[in-house]
Amino acid sequence: HMLVAEGVATAGSCGHISVWDIAAPGLIVREAGGRMTSWSGDPTMAAGTVVSSNGLVHDELVRALRPDWLSRARDAVERIKLGRGHHGPAFGQGLA
């Protein structure tokens, strides 16, 4: 993200990140004229995913990331509902 703020990179992305780890870089990117949001375009970045850009390509990046992210989330919810999630059986299933 610092490379984006510096103008060396057009965009950067991170997944599974805490808000406190990205707050300062987010401010620096915005002060340099760029944008930083979650992959879904939320400016709070509380989702744990971030994408930063020079601002010119940001909307296109979010559109590119959003469908994959949403479809993976929906698939994960369905696997958990069916008891096939990576966290073991769904609540109440397989407990005896």
CSV table of N, CA and C in Angstrom, one decimal:
chain,number,residue,atom,x,y,z
A,1,HIS,N,0.8,-1.2,0.0
A,1,HIS,CA,0.0,0.0,0.0
A,1,HIS,C,0.9,1.3,0.0
A,2,MET,N,2.0,1.1,0.6
A,2,MET,CA,2.9,2.3,0.6
A,2,MET,C,3.4,2.6,-0.8
A,3,LEU,N,3.6,1.5,-1.6
A,3,LEU,CA,4.0,1.7,-3.0
A,3,LEU,C,2.9,2.4,-3.8
A,4,VAL,N,1.7,2.2,-3.5
A,4,VAL,CA,0.5,2.9,-4.1
A,4,VAL,C,0.6,4.3,-3.7
A,5,ALA,N,0.8,4.6,-2.4
A,5,ALA,CA,0.9,6.0,-2.0
A,5,ALA,C,2.0,6.7,-2.6
A,6,GLU,N,3.1,6.0,-2.8
A,6,GLU,CA,4.3,6.6,-3.4
A,6,GLU,C,4.2,6.8,-4.9
A,7,GLY,N,3.2,6.2,-5.5
A,7,GLY,CA,3.0,6.3,-7.0
A,7,GLY,C,3.8,5.3,-7.8
A,8,VAL,N,4.4,4.3,-7.1
A,8,VAL,CA,5.2,3.3,-7.8
A,8,VAL,C,4.3,2.1,-8.3
A,9,ALA,N,3.2,1.8,-7.5
A,9,ALA,CA,2.3,0.8,-7.9
A,9,ALA,C,0.9,1.4,-8.1
A,10,THR,N,0.2,0.8,-9.0
A,10,THR,CA,-1.2,1.3,-9.3
A,10,THR,C,-2.2,0.8,-8.3
A,11,ALA,N,-2.0,-0.4,-7.7
A,11,ALA,CA,-2.9,-1.0,-6.8
A,11,ALA,C,-2.2,-2.0,-5.9
A,12,GLY,N,-2.9,-2.3,-4.7
A,12,GLY,CA,-2.4,-3.3,-3.8
A,12,GLY,C,-3.6,-3.9,-3.1
A,13,SER,N,-3.5,-5.1,-2.6
A,13,SER,CA,-4.6,-5.8,-2.0
A,13,SER,C,-4.1,-6.7,-0.9
A,14,CYS,N,-4.9,-6.8,0.2
A,14,CYS,CA,-4.6,-7.7,1.3
A,14,CYS,C,-5.9,-8.4,1.8
A,15,GLY,N,-5.8,-9.6,2.2
A,15,GLY,CA,-6.9,-10.3,2.8
A,15,GLY,C,-6.5,-10.7,4.2
A,16,HIS,N,-7.5,-10.9,5.0
A,16,HIS,CA,-7.3,-11.3,6.4
A,16,HIS,C,-6.4,-10.4,7.2
A,17,ILE,N,-6.8,-9.1,7.2
A,17,ILE,CA,-6.0,-8.1,7.9
A,17,ILE,C,-6.8,-7.4,8.9
A,18,SER,N,-6.2,-7.0,10.0
A,18,SER,CA,-7.0,-6.3,11.1
A,18,SER,C,-7.0,-4.8,10.8
A,19,VAL,N,-8.0,-4.1,11.2
A,19,VAL,CA,-8.2,-2.7,11.0
A,19,VAL,C,-7.0,-1.9,11.5
A,20,TRP,N,-6.5,-2.3,12.7
A,20,TRP,CA,-5.4,-1.6,13.3
A,20,TRP,C,-4.1,-1.7,12.5
A,21,ASP,N,-4.0,-2.8,11.7
A,21,ASP,CA,-2.8,-3.0,10.8
A,21,ASP,C,-2.9,-2.1,9.5
A,22,ILE,N,-4.1,-1.7,9.2
A,22,ILE,CA,-4.2,-1.0,7.9
A,22,ILE,C,-4.7,0.5,8.1
A,23,ALA,N,-4.9,0.9,9.3
A,23,ALA,CA,-5.4,2.3,9.5
A,23,ALA,C,-4.4,3.3,9.0
A,24,ALA,N,-3.2,3.2,9.5
A,24,ALA,CA,-2.2,4.2,9.1
A,24,ALA,C,-1.9,4.2,7.6
A,25,PRO,N,-1.7,3.0,7.0
A,25,PRO,CA,-1.5,3.0,5.5
A,25,PRO,C,-2.7,3.5,4.7
A,26,GLY,N,-3.9,3.3,5.3
A,26,GLY,CA,-5.1,3.8,4.6
A,26,GLY,C,-5.1,5.3,4.6
A,27,LEU,N,-4.7,5.9,5.7
A,27,LEU,CA,-4.7,7.4,5.8
A,27,LEU,C,-3.6,7.9,4.8
A,28,ILE,N,-2.4,7.3,4.8
A,28,ILE,CA,-1.4,7.7,3.9
A,28,ILE,C,-1.8,7.6,2.4
A,29,VAL,N,-2.4,6.5,2.1
A,29,VAL,CA,-2.9,6.3,0.7
A,29,VAL,C,-3.9,7.4,0.3
A,30,ARG,N,-4.8,7.7,1.2
A,30,ARG,CA,-5.8,8.7,0.9
A,30,ARG,C,-5.2,10.1,0.9
A,31,GLU,N,-4.3,10.4,1.8
A,31,GLU,CA,-3.6,11.7,1.7
A,31,GLU,C,-2.8,11.9,0.5
A,32,ALA,N,-2.3,10.8,-0.1
A,32,ALA,CA,-1.5,10.9,-1.4
A,32,ALA,C,-2.4,11.0,-2.6
A,33,GLY,N,-3.8,10.9,-2.4
A,33,GLY,CA,-4.7,11.1,-3.5
A,33,GLY,C,-5.3,9.8,-4.0
A,34,GLY,N,-5.0,8.7,-3.3
A,34,GLY,CA,-5.5,7.4,-3.7
A,34,GLY,C,-6.7,7.0,-2.9
A,35,ARG,N,-7.2,5.8,-3.1
A,35,ARG,CA,-8.3,5.3,-2.4
A,35,ARG,C,-8.0,3.9,-1.7
A,36,MET,N,-8.7,3.7,-0.6
A,36,MET,CA,-8.5,2.4,0.0
A,36,MET,C,-9.9,2.0,0.6
A,37,THR,N,-10.4,0.8,0.3
A,37,THR,CA,-11.6,0.3,0.7
A,37,THR,C,-11.5,-1.2,1.0
A,38,SER,N,-12.6,-1.8,1.5
A,38,SER,CA,-12.6,-3.3,1.5
A,38,SER,C,-12.8,-3.8,0.1
A,39,TRP,N,-12.7,-5.1,-0.1
A,39,TRP,CA,-12.9,-5.7,-1.4
A,39,TRP,C,-14.3,-5.4,-2.0
A,40,SER,N,-15.2,-5.2,-1.0
A,40,SER,CA,-16.6,-5.0,-1.5
A,40,SER,C,-16.9,-3.5,-1.6
A,41,GLY,N,-15.9,-2.7,-1.4
A,41,GLY,CA,-16.1,-1.2,-1.6
A,41,GLY,C,-16.4,-0.4,-0.4
A,42,ASP,N,-16.5,-1.1,0.7
A,42,ASP,CA,-16.8,-0.4,2.0
A,42,ASP,C,-15.6,0.4,2.5
A,43,PRO,N,-15.8,1.7,2.7
A,43,PRO,CA,-14.7,2.5,3.1
A,43,PRO,C,-14.2,2.3,4.6
A,44,THR,N,-14.9,1.5,5.4
A,44,THR,CA,-14.5,1.3,6.8
A,44,THR,C,-13.4,0.2,6.9
A,45,MET,N,-13.3,-0.7,5.9
A,45,MET,CA,-12.3,-1.7,5.9
A,45,MET,C,-12.4,-2.7,7.1
A,46,ALA,N,-13.5,-2.8,7.7
A,46,ALA,CA,-13.7,-3.6,8.8
A,46,ALA,C,-13.9,-5.1,8.4
A,47,ALA,N,-14.0,-5.4,7.1
A,47,ALA,CA,-14.3,-6.7,6.7
A,47,ALA,C,-13.0,-7.6,6.7
A,48,GLY,N,-11.8,-7.0,6.9
A,48,GLY,CA,-10.6,-7.7,6.9
A,48,GLY,C,-10.0,-7.9,5.6
A,49,THR,N,-10.5,-7.3,4.5
A,49,THR,CA,-9.9,-7.3,3.2
A,49,THR,C,-9.8,-5.8,2.8
A,50,VAL,N,-8.7,-5.5,2.1
A,50,VAL,CA,-8.5,-4.1,1.6
A,50,VAL,C,-7.9,-4.1,0.2
A,51,VAL,N,-8.3,-3.1,-0.5
A,51,VAL,CA,-7.7,-2.9,-1.8
A,51,VAL,C,-7.4,-1.4,-1.8
A,52,SER,N,-6.2,-1.0,-2.3
A,52,SER,CA,-5.8,0.4,-2.4
A,52,SER,C,-5.4,0.6,-3.9
A,53,SER,N,-5.6,1.8,-4.3
A,53,SER,CA,-5.3,2.2,-5.7
A,53,SER,C,-5.0,3.7,-5.8
A,54,ASN,N,-4.5,4.0,-7.0
A,54,ASN,CA,-4.3,5.4,-7.2
A,54,ASN,C,-5.6,6.2,-7.4
A,55,GLY,N,-6.7,5.6,-7.3
A,55,GLY,CA,-8.0,6.2,-7.4
A,55,GLY,C,-8.6,6.1,-8.8
A,56,LEU,N,-7.8,6.1,-9.8
A,56,LEU,CA,-8.3,6.0,-11.1
A,56,LEU,C,-8.9,4.7,-11.5
A,57,VAL,N,-8.3,3.6,-11.0
A,57,VAL,CA,-8.8,2.3,-11.3
A,57,VAL,C,-9.6,1.6,-10.2
A,58,HIS,N,-9.9,2.3,-9.1
A,58,HIS,CA,-10.4,1.7,-7.9
A,58,HIS,C,-11.8,1.0,-8.2
A,59,ASP,N,-12.7,1.7,-8.8
A,59,ASP,CA,-14.0,1.1,-9.0
A,59,ASP,C,-13.9,-0.1,-9.8
A,60,GLU,N,-13.1,-0.1,-10.8
A,60,GLU,CA,-12.9,-1.3,-11.6
A,60,GLU,C,-12.3,-2.5,-10.8
A,61,LEU,N,-11.4,-2.2,-9.9
A,61,LEU,CA,-10.8,-3.2,-9.1
A,61,LEU,C,-11.8,-3.8,-8.1
A,62,VAL,N,-12.6,-3.0,-7.5
A,62,VAL,CA,-13.7,-3.4,-6.6
A,62,VAL,C,-14.7,-4.3,-7.4
A,63,ARG,N,-15.0,-3.9,-8.6
A,63,ARG,CA,-16.0,-4.7,-9.4
A,63,ARG,C,-15.3,-6.1,-9.7
A,64,ALA,N,-14.0,-6.1,-10.0
A,64,ALA,CA,-13.3,-7.3,-10.3
A,64,ALA,C,-13.3,-8.3,-9.1
A,65,LEU,N,-13.1,-7.7,-7.9
A,65,LEU,CA,-12.9,-8.5,-6.7
A,65,LEU,C,-14.3,-8.9,-6.1
A,66,ARG,N,-15.3,-8.1,-6.2
A,66,ARG,CA,-16.6,-8.3,-5.5
A,66,ARG,C,-17.2,-9.6,-5.9
A,67,PRO,N,-17.4,-9.9,-7.2
A,67,PRO,CA,-18.1,-11.2,-7.5
A,67,PRO,C,-17.5,-12.4,-6.9
A,68,ASP,N,-16.2,-12.5,-7.0
A,68,ASP,CA,-15.5,-13.7,-6.5
A,68,ASP,C,-15.6,-13.8,-5.0
A,69,TRP,N,-15.4,-12.6,-4.3
A,69,TRP,CA,-15.5,-12.6,-2.9
A,69,TRP,C,-16.9,-12.9,-2.4
A,70,LEU,N,-17.9,-12.4,-3.0
A,70,LEU,CA,-19.3,-12.7,-2.6
A,70,LEU,C,-19.7,-14.2,-2.9
A,71,SER,N,-19.2,-14.7,-4.0
A,71,SER,CA,-19.6,-16.1,-4.3
A,71,SER,C,-18.9,-17.0,-3.4
A,72,ARG,N,-17.6,-16.7,-3.0
A,72,ARG,CA,-16.9,-17.6,-2.0
A,72,ARG,C,-17.6,-17.5,-0.7
A,73,ALA,N,-18.0,-16.3,-0.3
A,73,ALA,CA,-18.7,-16.2,1.0
A,73,ALA,C,-20.0,-16.9,1.0
A,74,ARG,N,-20.8,-16.8,-0.1
A,74,ARG,CA,-22.0,-17.6,-0.2
A,74,ARG,C,-21.8,-19.1,-0.1
A,75,ASP,N,-20.8,-19.5,-0.8
A,75,ASP,CA,-20.4,-21.0,-0.8
A,75,ASP,C,-20.0,-21.4,0.6
A,76,ALA,N,-19.3,-20.6,1.3
A,76,ALA,CA,-18.8,-21.0,2.7
A,76,ALA,C,-20.0,-21.1,3.6
A,77,VAL,N,-21.0,-20.2,3.5
A,77,VAL,CA,-22.2,-20.2,4.3
A,77,VAL,C,-23.0,-21.5,4.0
A,78,GLU,N,-23.1,-21.8,2.7
A,78,GLU,CA,-23.8,-23.0,2.4
A,78,GLU,C,-23.1,-24.3,2.9
A,79,ARG,N,-21.8,-24.3,2.8
A,79,ARG,CA,-21.1,-25.5,3.3
A,79,ARG,C,-21.3,-25.6,4.8
A,80,ILE,N,-21.3,-24.5,5.5
A,80,ILE,CA,-21.5,-24.6,7.0
A,80,ILE,C,-22.9,-25.0,7.3
A,81,LYS,N,-23.8,-24.5,6.6
A,81,LYS,CA,-25.2,-24.9,6.8
A,81,LYS,C,-25.4,-26.4,6.6
A,82,LEU,N,-24.7,-27.0,5.6
A,82,LEU,CA,-24.8,-28.4,5.3
A,82,LEU,C,-23.9,-29.2,6.1
A,83,GLY,N,-23.1,-28.6,7.0
A,83,GLY,CA,-22.2,-29.4,7.9
A,83,GLY,C,-20.9,-29.8,7.2
A,84,ARG,N,-20.6,-29.1,6.1
A,84,ARG,CA,-19.3,-29.5,5.4
A,84,ARG,C,-18.3,-28.4,5.5
A,85,GLY,N,-18.5,-27.4,6.4
A,85,GLY,CA,-17.5,-26.3,6.5
A,85,GLY,C,-16.2,-26.8,7.1
A,86,HIS,N,-15.2,-25.9,7.0
A,86,HIS,CA,-13.9,-26.3,7.6
A,86,HIS,C,-13.9,-26.3,9.1
A,87,HIS,N,-15.0,-25.9,9.7
A,87,HIS,CA,-15.0,-25.8,11.2
A,87,HIS,C,-15.7,-27.0,11.8
A,88,GLY,N,-15.9,-28.1,11.0
A,88,GLY,CA,-16.5,-29.3,11.5
A,88,GLY,C,-18.0,-29.2,11.2
A,89,PRO,N,-18.8,-30.1,11.9
A,89,PRO,CA,-20.2,-30.2,11.7
A,89,PRO,C,-20.9,-28.9,12.1
A,90,ALA,N,-22.0,-28.7,11.4
A,90,ALA,CA,-22.9,-27.5,11.8
A,90,ALA,C,-23.4,-27.7,13.1
A,91,PHE,N,-23.8,-26.7,13.8
A,91,PHE,CA,-24.4,-26.8,15.1
A,91,PHE,C,-25.5,-27.8,15.2
A,92,GLY,N,-25.3,-28.7,16.2
A,92,GLY,CA,-26.3,-29.7,16.5
A,92,GLY,C,-26.2,-30.9,15.6
A,93,GLN,N,-25.3,-31.0,14.7
A,93,GLN,CA,-25.1,-32.1,13.8
A,93,GLN,C,-23.9,-32.9,14.3
A,94,GLY,N,-24.0,-34.2,14.3
A,94,GLY,CA,-22.8,-35.0,14.6
A,94,GLY,C,-22.4,-34.9,16.1
A,95,LEU,N,-23.2,-34.4,17.0
A,95,LEU,CA,-22.8,-34.3,18.4
A,95,LEU,C,-23.7,-35.4,19.1
A,96,ALA,N,-23.0,-36.4,19.7
A,96,ALA,CA,-23.7,-37.4,20.4
A,96,ALA,C,-22.9,-37.9,21.5
